[in-house]
Each structure stands twice: as structure tokens, then as C-alpha cells.
């Protein structure tokens, strides 16, 4: 089990630690609902240093990224980031990721912790054609997500740049908390605004301490992975391993918007054909009409009890105070307003397919 550079800090703060993607991670500090609402209404800090970072450089860096990713990275300019995915050869998804253009001929790929080795091997396999310089920085870098509507005001004193001017999915390489050359990225997995801070492991404790000093008047709190999950689910953001995996197509998952056929990429010809055809199933969002909590792998049925799909993510929404979830259903039940039923233990609970996001600020 690996530790992040802040593991001892979390333990001293009384965090409940759990194994996650091979790391010893804080799942909660004072409870998921409290932490969730802190991020929705104020500012909270996540240690997400288990995420993976690959630096791709050289004259063929872009060509490699274009080959392995679904989105069009040629549209990126320095200081911009892009959500994308790595299609596999059989119609599914190796991983979803964020691509940052750091400078000309240099890109940072941020991948999911559980897929670091798999992604590295997948990209390396295609790099034999391009010979780009690939460096796996995952063990050397830390990542803090400072999230919430008060993040800009709380953090402004820590940097010389104007945080309010960094647009969504843009970033700056600048001073932060006394450290030079930190990536300050206006990204996150919560839907409540804020930043993600990339720094070296030896710098993160100083940054963590100064972040909490700067945020004390804003009620800043450390936040665990349990609240990260409820926050992302309220926005309908996909979680790899739940809502997308090696067998789900980008179109079934509603990720057609990051699948660009202006270029050739892994399995693009097959995916282009799939786009023309009818989808047999689609990922939908649903809200329970009665009390209950949907969970991953619960069965979705129609009014007659016939199986029509499976829940991929579910929770009791702290913001809406009702059961919400994502799941794949047959096309006939995929339209907004469709009535479905979730098998919660031995009870069939009625639910309605709704439009995302569940939570609207």
C-alpha cells in the first residue's frame, strides 16, 4: 500500500484511512454530508495525489496524443486543458483523462490512479511509431484539489496572479504558497468551482499548511474521497470503473462530445461506424421517487419486473436529500422522463430518468 506525501498529516487530523487504487487514502474526516456541504457552500481541500501524471514531450508529442486520445488535442494552446479519453481497440475505454498543454511540444496527461500502469503500457505501445519522450511523474508529484465557491477569495493571497481570471479548463504555471512554478488549474471533479494544484512531493506539505492558514476565515476544511464521490455524482461526472470501463463505448456513456473524427485515432473507424448506428443501451441519470439508496450493480427493471439495465453509480444526494444514480438502460427507457424501477434489496423503487446535472447551483 502506497502513501501520499500527506498521509501522516491526514492521520494526525483524524481522517478515516482506507485502501484506494493501491494507496492509503483519507475517505472522510468528520462525515460525508458535512464535508460535501463544505465544498458546495464554502471551500474544502482534497489530497488526490494518487492520480497519475505523464509528461509527453518532443516533436511528435502531439501526434502520439492525437493517436491515443479521442478528443482533438491540436485545438489546445499553452495554458489550456482538455477532457478526453483513451479508446481501446475493441470499442471500449482504457481510461478518461485530462490533457494539459504546458508549452510547445510538451503535454501533461493526468490519468486515474487505478489505471496508471495500464495507461502507461497502452500509450507506450503506440509510441513505438512516434518515439515521443515519455516520463511517468506519478510517484514524484502531488495534487491538491481546492474546491468550492469561496476558493478564489480564500486562496488569492497565496499567489501573485489573479485567480479570478483563470477560466474553466485553463491553467497558469505560477508562484503559489511560496513555491515557484506550481500548476494552478481551474479544474475539478465537484462542480463547485476552485482549483487543482500540481506540485512536487517535497513541496506539498508547505502548500497544504499555507492553504489552511489562508482559508481559516473562510471555514476551510480537509475533505475525503467519500464526499468527492457524492459531489461528482451530483454533477453526473463519470467515474472510471463504475460508469465507464473497457467495455463501454464513448457514445453509450454520453461522451460523444469528446470523440472527434477530425483525425485518426485508436479504433476511430469502428467508432465512427458505431456512431451512425442505433445504440442498444445508454447511460442515464435517475432520481428515486421514494426513500432508498441505489448502489452500483443494482438491477434496473421496467414496470413488469423485466431487467432493462444496471446501476453503475448511486448515492443519497446530500444536496437534494434523495436517492440519485447513473446506470445503463436499454434505449427504449433512455429518454428524460422515462419511468424505471431500481431493485433495492428486495424492493422495487420507482425512479425517473432526469437531465444532468442533478445539482444546479
C-alpha positions as a Markdown table, in Angstrom:
| # | Residue | x | y | z |
|---|---|---|---|---|
| 1 | Unk | 0.0 | 0.0 | 0.0 |
| 2 | Unk | 1.5 | 3.3 | -1.1 |
| 3 | Unk | 1.2 | 6.6 | 0.9 |
| 4 | Unk | 1.0 | 10.1 | -0.4 |
| 5 | Unk | 3.3 | 12.8 | 0.9 |
| 6 | Unk | 0.5 | 13.9 | 3.2 |
| 7 | Unk | -0.6 | 10.6 | 4.7 |
| 8 | Unk | 0.8 | 11.3 | 8.2 |
| 9 | Unk | -0.9 | 14.7 | 8.0 |
| 10 | Unk | -4.3 | 13.1 | 7.4 |
| 11 | Unk | -3.8 | 10.6 | 10.2 |
| 12 | Unk | -2.9 | 13.5 | 12.6 |
| 13 | Unk | -6.2 | 15.2 | 11.5 |
| 14 | Unk | -8.1 | 12.1 | 12.5 |
| 15 | Unk | -9.0 | 11.0 | 9.0 |
| 16 | Unk | -10.5 | 7.6 | 8.4 |
| 17 | Unk | -8.0 | 6.0 | 6.1 |
| 18 | Unk | -8.9 | 3.3 | 3.5 |
| 19 | Unk | -7.1 | 1.4 | 0.7 |
| 20 | Unk | -7.9 | 3.1 | -2.6 |
| 21 | Unk | -6.3 | 2.3 | -6.0 |
| 22 | Unk | -3.2 | 1.0 | -4.2 |
| 23 | Unk | -2.9 | 4.0 | -1.9 |
| 24 | Unk | -3.7 | 4.6 | 1.7 |
| 25 | Unk | -6.2 | 7.5 | 1.3 |
| 26 | Unk | -8.5 | 9.6 | 3.6 |
| 27 | Unk | -12.1 | 8.6 | 2.9 |
| 28 | Unk | -13.6 | 11.1 | 5.5 |
| 29 | Unk | -12.7 | 13.4 | 8.4 |
| 30 | Unk | -16.0 | 14.4 | 10.1 |
| 31 | Unk | -18.6 | 12.8 | 7.8 |
| 32 | Unk | -19.6 | 12.8 | 4.2 |
| 33 | Unk | -22.5 | 15.2 | 4.5 |
| 34 | Unk | -20.6 | 17.8 | 6.4 |
| 35 | Unk | -17.7 | 17.6 | 4.0 |
| 36 | Unk | -19.9 | 17.6 | 0.9 |
| 37 | Unk | -21.8 | 20.8 | 2.1 |
| 38 | Unk | -18.4 | 22.5 | 3.0 |
| 39 | Unk | -17.4 | 22.2 | -0.7 |
| 40 | Unk | -20.9 | 23.2 | -2.0 |
| 41 | Unk | -21.1 | 26.3 | 0.1 |
| 42 | Unk | -17.5 | 27.2 | 1.1 |
| 43 | Unk | -14.1 | 25.7 | 0.4 |
| 44 | Unk | -12.5 | 22.3 | 1.0 |
| 45 | Unk | -9.3 | 20.6 | 0.2 |
| 46 | Unk | -8.8 | 17.1 | -1.2 |
| 47 | Unk | -5.5 | 15.3 | -1.3 |
| 48 | Unk | -5.7 | 13.5 | -4.7 |
| 49 | Unk | -2.0 | 12.8 | -5.1 |
| 50 | Unk | -2.8 | 9.2 | -6.1 |
| 51 | Unk | -3.7 | 10.4 | -9.6 |
| 52 | Unk | -1.2 | 9.7 | -12.3 |
| 53 | Unk | 0.8 | 12.2 | -14.3 |
| 54 | Unk | 2.6 | 11.5 | -17.6 |
| 55 | Unk | 4.8 | 14.2 | -19.3 |
| 56 | Unk | 4.8 | 13.7 | -23.1 |
| 57 | Unk | 7.4 | 15.8 | -24.9 |
| 58 | Unk | 9.2 | 16.3 | -28.3 |
| 59 | Unk | 8.4 | 16.9 | -31.9 |
| 60 | Unk | 6.0 | 14.0 | -32.1 |
| 61 | Unk | 4.3 | 14.5 | -28.7 |
| 62 | Unk | 1.1 | 15.9 | -30.2 |
| 63 | Unk | 1.0 | 13.2 | -32.9 |
| 64 | Unk | 1.2 | 10.5 | -30.2 |
| 65 | Unk | -1.6 | 12.1 | -28.1 |
| 66 | Unk | -3.8 | 12.5 | -31.2 |
| 67 | Unk | -3.3 | 8.8 | -31.9 |
| 68 | Unk | -4.2 | 7.5 | -28.5 |
| 69 | Unk | -6.9 | 10.1 | -27.4 |
| 70 | Unk | -10.4 | 10.7 | -28.6 |
| 71 | Unk | -10.6 | 14.5 | -28.3 |
| 72 | Unk | -8.7 | 16.8 | -30.7 |
| 73 | Unk | -5.6 | 18.0 | -28.8 |
| 74 | Unk | -4.5 | 20.1 | -31.7 |
| 75 | Unk | -7.0 | 22.7 | -30.5 |
| 76 | Unk | -5.1 | 23.2 | -27.3 |
| 77 | Unk | -3.0 | 26.3 | -26.8 |
| 78 | Unk | -0.5 | 26.8 | -24.0 |
| 79 | Unk | -2.3 | 27.3 | -20.7 |
| 80 | Unk | -5.4 | 25.2 | -21.8 |
| 81 | Unk | -6.6 | 21.8 | -20.7 |
| 82 | Unk | -8.9 | 19.3 | -22.3 |
| 83 | Unk | -11.0 | 16.4 | -21.1 |
| 84 | Unk | -10.5 | 13.3 | -23.2 |
| 85 | Unk | -10.5 | 9.5 | -23.2 |
| 86 | Unk | -8.2 | 6.7 | -24.4 |
| 87 | Unk | -10.2 | 4.4 | -26.6 |
| 88 | Unk | -9.2 | 0.8 | -26.8 |
| 89 | Unk | -9.1 | -1.5 | -29.8 |
| 90 | Unk | -12.5 | -3.2 | -29.1 |
| 91 | Unk | -14.8 | -0.2 | -28.7 |
| 92 | Unk | -14.4 | 0.4 | -25.0 |
| 93 | Unk | -12.4 | 3.0 | -22.9 |
| 94 | Unk | -8.9 | 2.4 | -21.4 |
| 95 | Unk | -9.3 | 5.5 | -19.2 |
| 96 | Unk | -10.6 | 9.1 | -19.2 |
| 97 | Unk | -8.0 | 11.8 | -18.6 |
| 98 | Unk | -7.1 | 15.5 | -18.8 |
| 99 | Unk | -4.6 | 16.8 | -21.3 |
| 100 | Unk | -2.7 | 20.0 | -20.5 |
| 101 | Unk | -0.6 | 21.9 | -23.0 |
| 102 | Unk | 2.4 | 23.1 | -20.9 |
| 103 | Unk | 4.5 | 24.5 | -23.7 |
| 104 | Unk | 5.1 | 23.9 | -27.3 |
| 105 | Unk | 5.9 | 20.2 | -27.8 |
| 106 | Unk | 5.1 | 19.4 | -24.1 |
| 107 | Unk | 1.9 | 18.0 | -22.7 |
| 108 | Unk | 0.9 | 16.7 | -19.3 |
| 109 | Unk | -1.6 | 13.8 | -19.2 |
| 110 | Unk | -3.4 | 13.3 | -15.9 |
| 111 | Unk | -4.9 | 9.8 | -15.5 |
| 112 | Unk | -6.8 | 7.8 | -12.9 |
| 113 | Unk | -4.8 | 6.2 | -10.1 |
| 114 | Unk | -6.1 | 2.7 | -10.6 |
| 115 | Unk | -5.1 | 2.8 | -14.3 |
| 116 | Unk | -1.6 | 4.3 | -14.2 |
| 117 | Unk | 0.2 | 1.2 | -15.2 |
| 118 | Unk | -2.4 | 0.1 | -17.8 |
| 119 | Unk | -2.5 | 3.6 | -19.4 |
| 120 | Unk | 1.3 | 3.8 | -19.5 |
| 121 | Unk | 1.6 | 0.5 | -21.2 |
| 122 | Unk | -1.2 | 1.4 | -23.7 |
| 123 | Unk | 0.3 | 4.7 | -24.7 |
| 124 | Unk | 3.8 | 3.2 | -24.8 |
| 125 | Unk | 2.6 | 0.5 | -27.2 |
| 126 | Unk | 1.6 | 3.2 | -29.7 |
| 127 | Unk | 4.7 | 5.4 | -29.1 |
| 128 | Unk | 6.9 | 2.9 | -30.9 |
| 129 | Unk | 5.6 | 4.7 | -34.1 |
| 130 | Unk | 6.2 | 8.2 | -32.8 |
| 131 | Unk | 9.2 | 8.0 | -30.4 |
| 132 | Unk | 8.0 | 10.9 | -28.2 |
| 133 | Unk | 9.7 | 11.4 | -24.9 |
| 134 | Unk | 7.5 | 9.9 | -22.2 |
| 135 | Unk | 8.1 | 10.4 | -18.4 |
| 136 | Unk | 5.9 | 8.9 | -15.7 |
| 137 | Unk | 5.9 | 11.6 | -13.0 |
| 138 | Unk | 3.2 | 9.9 | -10.9 |
| 139 | Unk | 5.5 | 9.0 | -8.0 |
| 140 | Unk | 7.1 | 12.4 | -7.8 |
| 141 | Unk | 4.1 | 14.8 | -7.9 |
| 142 | Unk | 1.3 | 15.7 | -5.5 |
| 143 | Unk | -2.1 | 17.0 | -6.4 |
| 144 | Unk | -4.4 | 19.1 | -4.2 |
| 145 | Unk | -8.0 | 20.0 | -5.2 |
| 146 | Unk | -9.1 | 23.2 | -3.6 |
| 147 | Unk | -12.8 | 23.3 | -4.3 |
| 148 | Unk | -15.8 | 25.4 | -3.6 |
| 149 | Unk | -17.3 | 28.9 | -4.3 |
| 150 | Unk | -15.0 | 30.6 | -1.8 |
| 151 | Unk | -11.8 | 29.1 | -3.2 |
| 152 | Unk | -10.8 | 32.1 | -5.3 |
| 153 | Unk | -11.1 | 34.6 | -2.4 |
| 154 | Unk | -9.6 | 32.2 | 0.1 |
| 155 | Unk | -6.5 | 31.5 | -2.0 |
| 156 | Unk | -5.8 | 34.8 | -3.7 |
| 157 | Unk | -3.3 | 35.9 | -1.0 |
| 158 | Unk | -1.1 | 32.9 | -1.9 |
| 159 | Unk | -0.2 | 33.9 | -5.4 |
| 160 | Unk | 0.7 | 37.0 | -7.5 |
| 161 | Unk | -1.6 | 36.1 | -10.3 |
| 162 | Unk | -5.3 | 37.0 | -10.5 |
| 163 | Unk | -7.1 | 33.7 | -9.8 |
| 164 | Unk | -10.5 | 35.1 | -10.9 |
| 165 | Unk | -9.0 | 35.5 | -14.4 |
| 166 | Unk | -8.2 | 31.8 | -14.9 |
| 167 | Unk | -11.1 | 30.4 | -16.9 |
| 168 | Unk | -12.6 | 26.9 | -16.5 |
| 169 | Unk | -10.2 | 24.3 | -18.0 |
| 170 | Unk | -7.4 | 26.9 | -18.2 |
| 171 | Unk | -4.2 | 26.9 | -16.0 |
| 172 | Unk | -1.2 | 29.0 | -15.1 |
| 173 | Unk | 2.3 | 28.0 | -14.1 |
| 174 | Unk | 3.0 | 30.4 | -11.3 |
| 175 | Unk | 4.0 | 31.0 | -7.7 |
| 176 | Unk | 1.7 | 29.6 | -5.0 |
| 177 | Unk | 2.1 | 29.4 | -1.3 |
| 178 | Unk | 5.8 | 30.4 | -1.5 |
| 179 | Unk | 6.6 | 27.8 | -4.1 |
| 180 | Unk | 7.6 | 28.8 | -7.7 |
| 181 | Unk | 6.4 | 27.0 | -10.8 |
| 182 | Unk | 3.2 | 25.4 | -9.5 |
| 183 | Unk | 0.5 | 24.4 | -11.9 |
| 184 | Unk | -2.7 | 26.2 | -10.8 |
| 185 | Unk | -5.5 | 24.7 | -12.9 |
| 186 | Unk | -9.2 | 25.8 | -12.9 |
| 187 | Unk | -10.4 | 22.2 | -13.0 |
| 188 | Unk | -12.1 | 19.9 | -10.5 |
| 189 | Unk | -14.4 | 17.0 | -10.0 |
| 190 | Unk | -17.0 | 18.7 | -7.8 |
| 191 | Unk | -19.0 | 21.2 | -9.9 |
| 192 | Unk | -18.5 | 24.0 | -7.3 |
| 193 | Unk | -15.5 | 25.8 | -8.8 |
| 194 | Unk | -12.0 | 26.0 | -7.5 |
| 195 | Unk | -8.6 | 24.8 | -8.5 |
| 196 | Unk | -6.3 | 21.9 | -8.7 |
| 197 | Unk | -2.7 | 22.4 | -7.6 |
| 198 | Unk | 0.2 | 20.3 | -9.1 |
| 199 | Unk | 3.4 | 20.4 | -7.2 |
| 200 | Unk | 6.4 | 18.2 | -6.2 |
| 201 | Unk | 6.0 | 15.8 | -3.3 |
| 202 | Unk | 8.6 | 17.8 | -1.2 |
| 203 | Unk | 6.6 | 21.0 | -1.7 |
| 204 | Unk | 3.1 | 19.8 | -0.9 |
| 205 | Unk | 3.3 | 20.0 | 2.9 |
| 206 | Unk | 4.2 | 23.7 | 2.8 |
| 207 | Unk | 1.4 | 24.3 | 0.3 |
| 208 | Unk | -1.1 | 22.4 | 2.4 |
| 209 | Unk | -0.2 | 24.3 | 5.6 |
| 210 | Unk | -0.3 | 27.7 | 3.9 |
| 211 | Unk | -3.6 | 26.8 | 2.1 |
| 212 | Unk | -5.2 | 26.1 | 5.5 |
| 213 | Unk | -3.8 | 29.3 | 7.0 |
| 214 | Unk | -5.1 | 31.4 | 4.2 |
| 215 | Unk | -8.5 | 29.7 | 4.3 |
| 216 | Unk | -9.2 | 29.9 | 8.1 |
| 217 | Unk | -11.6 | 32.8 | 7.8 |
| 218 | Unk | -13.5 | 31.0 | 5.1 |
| 219 | Unk | -14.2 | 27.9 | 7.1 |
| 220 | Unk | -11.8 | 25.7 | 5.1 |
| 221 | Unk | -11.8 | 22.0 | 5.9 |
| 222 | Unk | -10.0 | 18.9 | 4.6 |
| 223 | Unk | -12.3 | 16.7 | 2.5 |
| 224 | Unk | -12.2 | 12.9 | 1.9 |
| 225 | Unk | -12.8 | 10.7 | -1.0 |
| 226 | Unk | -16.4 | 9.8 | 0.1 |
| 227 | Unk | -17.5 | 13.4 | -0.4 |
| 228 | Unk | -15.6 | 13.6 | -3.7 |
| 229 | Unk | -17.8 | 10.8 | -4.9 |
| 230 | Unk | -21.1 | 12.4 | -3.9 |
| 231 | Unk | -20.0 | 15.7 | -5.3 |
| 232 | Unk | -19.1 | 14.3 | -8.7 |
| 233 | Unk | -22.2 | 12.1 | -8.8 |
| 234 | Unk | -24.5 | 15.2 | -8.3 |
| 235 | Unk | -22.9 | 16.6 | -11.4 |
| 236 | Unk | -23.1 | 13.4 | -13.3 |
| 237 | Unk | -19.4 | 13.1 | -13.9 |
| 238 | Unk | -18.3 | 9.6 | -15.0 |
| 239 | Unk | -16.2 | 7.5 | -12.7 |
| 240 | Unk | -13.9 | 5.1 | -14.3 |
| 241 | Unk | -14.6 | 1.5 | -13.2 |
| 242 | Unk | -18.2 | 2.4 | -12.4 |
| 243 | Unk | -19.8 | 4.3 | -15.3 |
| 244 | Unk | -17.1 | 3.8 | -18.0 |
| 245 | Unk | -14.7 | 0.9 | -18.5 |
| 246 | Unk | -13.0 | -1.3 | -21.1 |
| 247 | Unk | -16.4 | -2.5 | -22.4 |
| 248 | Unk | -18.4 | 0.8 | -22.6 |
| 249 | Unk | -18.3 | 2.9 | -25.7 |
| 250 | Unk | -17.9 | 6.7 | -25.5 |
| 251 | Unk | -21.3 | 7.1 | -27.2 |
| 252 | Unk | -23.2 | 4.8 | -24.8 |
| 253 | Unk | -21.6 | 6.8 | -21.9 |
| 254 | Unk | -22.6 | 10.2 | -23.4 |
| 255 | Unk | -19.0 | 11.1 | -24.3 |
| 256 | Unk | -19.6 | 11.7 | -27.9 |
| 257 | Unk | -18.7 | 15.3 | -27.3 |
| 258 | Unk | -15.1 | 14.3 | -26.6 |
| 259 | Unk | -14.9 | 11.9 | -29.6 |
| 260 | Unk | -13.7 | 13.9 | -32.6 |
| 261 | Unk | -13.5 | 12.3 | -36.1 |
| 262 | Unk | -11.4 | 15.2 | -37.5 |
| 263 | Unk | -8.4 | 12.9 | -37.0 |
| 264 | Unk | -7.5 | 9.2 | -37.0 |
| 265 | Unk | -7.1 | 7.6 | -33.5 |
| 266 | Unk | -7.2 | 4.2 | -32.0 |
| 267 | Unk | -10.3 | 2.3 | -33.2 |
| 268 | Unk | -11.7 | 5.5 | -34.8 |
| 269 | Unk | -13.0 | 3.8 | -37.9 |
| 270 | Unk | -15.1 | 1.3 | -35.9 |
| 271 | Unk | -16.3 | 4.0 | -33.5 |
| 272 | Unk | -17.4 | 6.2 | -36.5 |
| 273 | Unk | -19.5 | 3.3 | -37.7 |
| 274 | Unk | -21.0 | 2.8 | -34.3 |
| 275 | Unk | -21.9 | 6.5 | -34.1 |
| 276 | Unk | -24.0 | 6.0 | -37.3 |
| 277 | Unk | -26.0 | 3.1 | -35.9 |
| 278 | Unk | -28.5 | 2.8 | -33.1 |
| 279 | Unk | -27.3 | 2.4 | -29.6 |
| 280 | Unk | -28.6 | -0.6 | -27.7 |
| 281 | Unk | -28.1 | 1.0 | -24.3 |
| 282 | Unk | -27.3 | 4.4 | -22.9 |
| 283 | Unk | -26.0 | 5.8 | -19.6 |
| 284 | Unk | -28.8 | 7.7 | -17.9 |
| 285 | Unk | -29.3 | 9.7 | -14.7 |
| 286 | Unk | -32.2 | 8.9 | -12.5 |
| 287 | Unk | -33.8 | 10.1 | -9.2 |
| 288 | Unk | -35.7 | 7.8 | -6.9 |
| 289 | Unk | -39.3 | 8.7 | -6.2 |
| 290 | Unk | -39.3 | 7.0 | -2.8 |
| 291 | Unk | -36.9 | 6.6 | 0.0 |
| 292 | Unk | -33.9 | 4.4 | -0.8 |
| 293 | Unk | -30.3 | 4.4 | -1.8 |
| 294 | Unk | -29.3 | 3.0 | -5.2 |
| 295 | Unk | -25.9 | 1.3 | -5.3 |
| 296 | Unk | -23.5 | 0.0 | -8.0 |
| 297 | Unk | -24.7 | -3.2 | -9.7 |
| 298 | Unk | -28.3 | -2.9 | -8.5 |
| 299 | Unk | -30.7 | -4.1 | -11.2 |
| 300 | Unk | -32.9 | -1.7 | -13.1 |
| 301 | Unk | -36.3 | -3.1 | -14.2 |
| 302 | Unk | -39.4 | -2.0 | -16.1 |
| 303 | Unk | -42.9 | -1.9 | -14.6 |
| 304 | Unk | -43.4 | -5.6 | -15.3 |
| 305 | Unk | -40.2 | -6.5 | -13.5 |
| 306 | Unk | -38.2 | -7.3 | -16.6 |
| 307 | Unk | -34.5 | -6.3 | -16.4 |
| 308 | Unk | -33.7 | -3.3 | -18.6 |
| 309 | Unk | -30.3 | -2.3 | -17.1 |
| 310 | Unk | -27.9 | -1.9 | -14.2 |
| 311 | Unk | -26.9 | 0.9 | -11.8 |
| 312 | Unk | -23.3 | 2.0 | -12.2 |
| 313 | Unk | -23.2 | 4.7 | -9.5 |
| 314 | Unk | -25.6 | 5.7 | -6.8 |
| 315 | Unk | -25.9 | 7.6 | -3.5 |
| 316 | Unk | -28.1 | 9.6 | -1.2 |
| 317 | Unk | -27.6 | 13.1 | -2.5 |
| 318 | Unk | -26.6 | 15.4 | 0.4 |
| 319 | Unk | -27.8 | 18.4 | -1.6 |
| 320 | Unk | -31.1 | 17.1 | -2.9 |
| 321 | Unk | -31.8 | 14.7 | 0.0 |
| 322 | Unk | -32.9 | 11.9 | -2.3 |
| 323 | Unk | -31.5 | 8.8 | -3.9 |
| 324 | Unk | -29.8 | 9.5 | -7.2 |
| 325 | Unk | -27.8 | 7.4 | -9.6 |
| 326 | Unk | -26.4 | 6.6 | -13.0 |
| 327 | Unk | -26.9 | 3.4 | -15.0 |
| 328 | Unk | -27.1 | 1.8 | -18.4 |
| 329 | Unk | -30.6 | 1.1 | -19.7 |
| 330 | Unk | -32.0 | -0.1 | -23.0 |
| 331 | Unk | -32.6 | 2.6 | -25.5 |
| 332 | Unk | -36.4 | 2.5 | -25.0 |
| 333 | Unk | -36.1 | 3.7 | -21.4 |
| 334 | Unk | -33.3 | 6.3 | -22.0 |
| 335 | Unk | -35.3 | 9.4 | -22.7 |
| 336 | Unk | -35.7 | 12.1 | -20.0 |
| 337 | Unk | -38.9 | 11.5 | -18.1 |
| 338 | Unk | -38.9 | 7.7 | -18.6 |
| 339 | Unk | -40.2 | 5.7 | -15.7 |
| 340 | Unk | -37.9 | 2.9 | -14.4 |
| 341 | Unk | -37.6 | 0.9 | -11.2 |
| 342 | Unk | -34.5 | 0.2 | -9.1 |
| 343 | Unk | -34.2 | -3.1 | -7.2 |
| 344 | Unk | -33.0 | -2.0 | -3.8 |
| 345 | Unk | -32.6 | -5.2 | -1.9 |
| 346 | Unk | -36.0 | -7.0 | -2.4 |
| 347 | Unk | -38.0 | -3.8 | -3.0 |
| 348 | Unk | -38.6 | -2.3 | -6.4 |
| 349 | Unk | -38.4 | 1.5 | -6.0 |
| 350 | Unk | -39.8 | 3.8 | -8.8 |
| 351 | Unk | -37.5 | 6.2 | -10.4 |
| 352 | Unk | -37.5 | 8.8 | -13.2 |
| 353 | Unk | -34.8 | 9.4 | -15.8 |
| 354 | Unk | -33.7 | 13.1 | -15.5 |
| 355 | Unk | -31.4 | 15.5 | -17.2 |
| 356 | Unk | -28.0 | 16.2 | -15.8 |
| 357 | Unk | -26.6 | 17.7 | -13.6 |
| 358 | Unk | -28.7 | 16.6 | -10.6 |
| 359 | Unk | -27.3 | 19.6 | -8.7 |
| 360 | Unk | -27.7 | 23.1 | -10.0 |
| 361 | Unk | -26.0 | 25.9 | -8.1 |
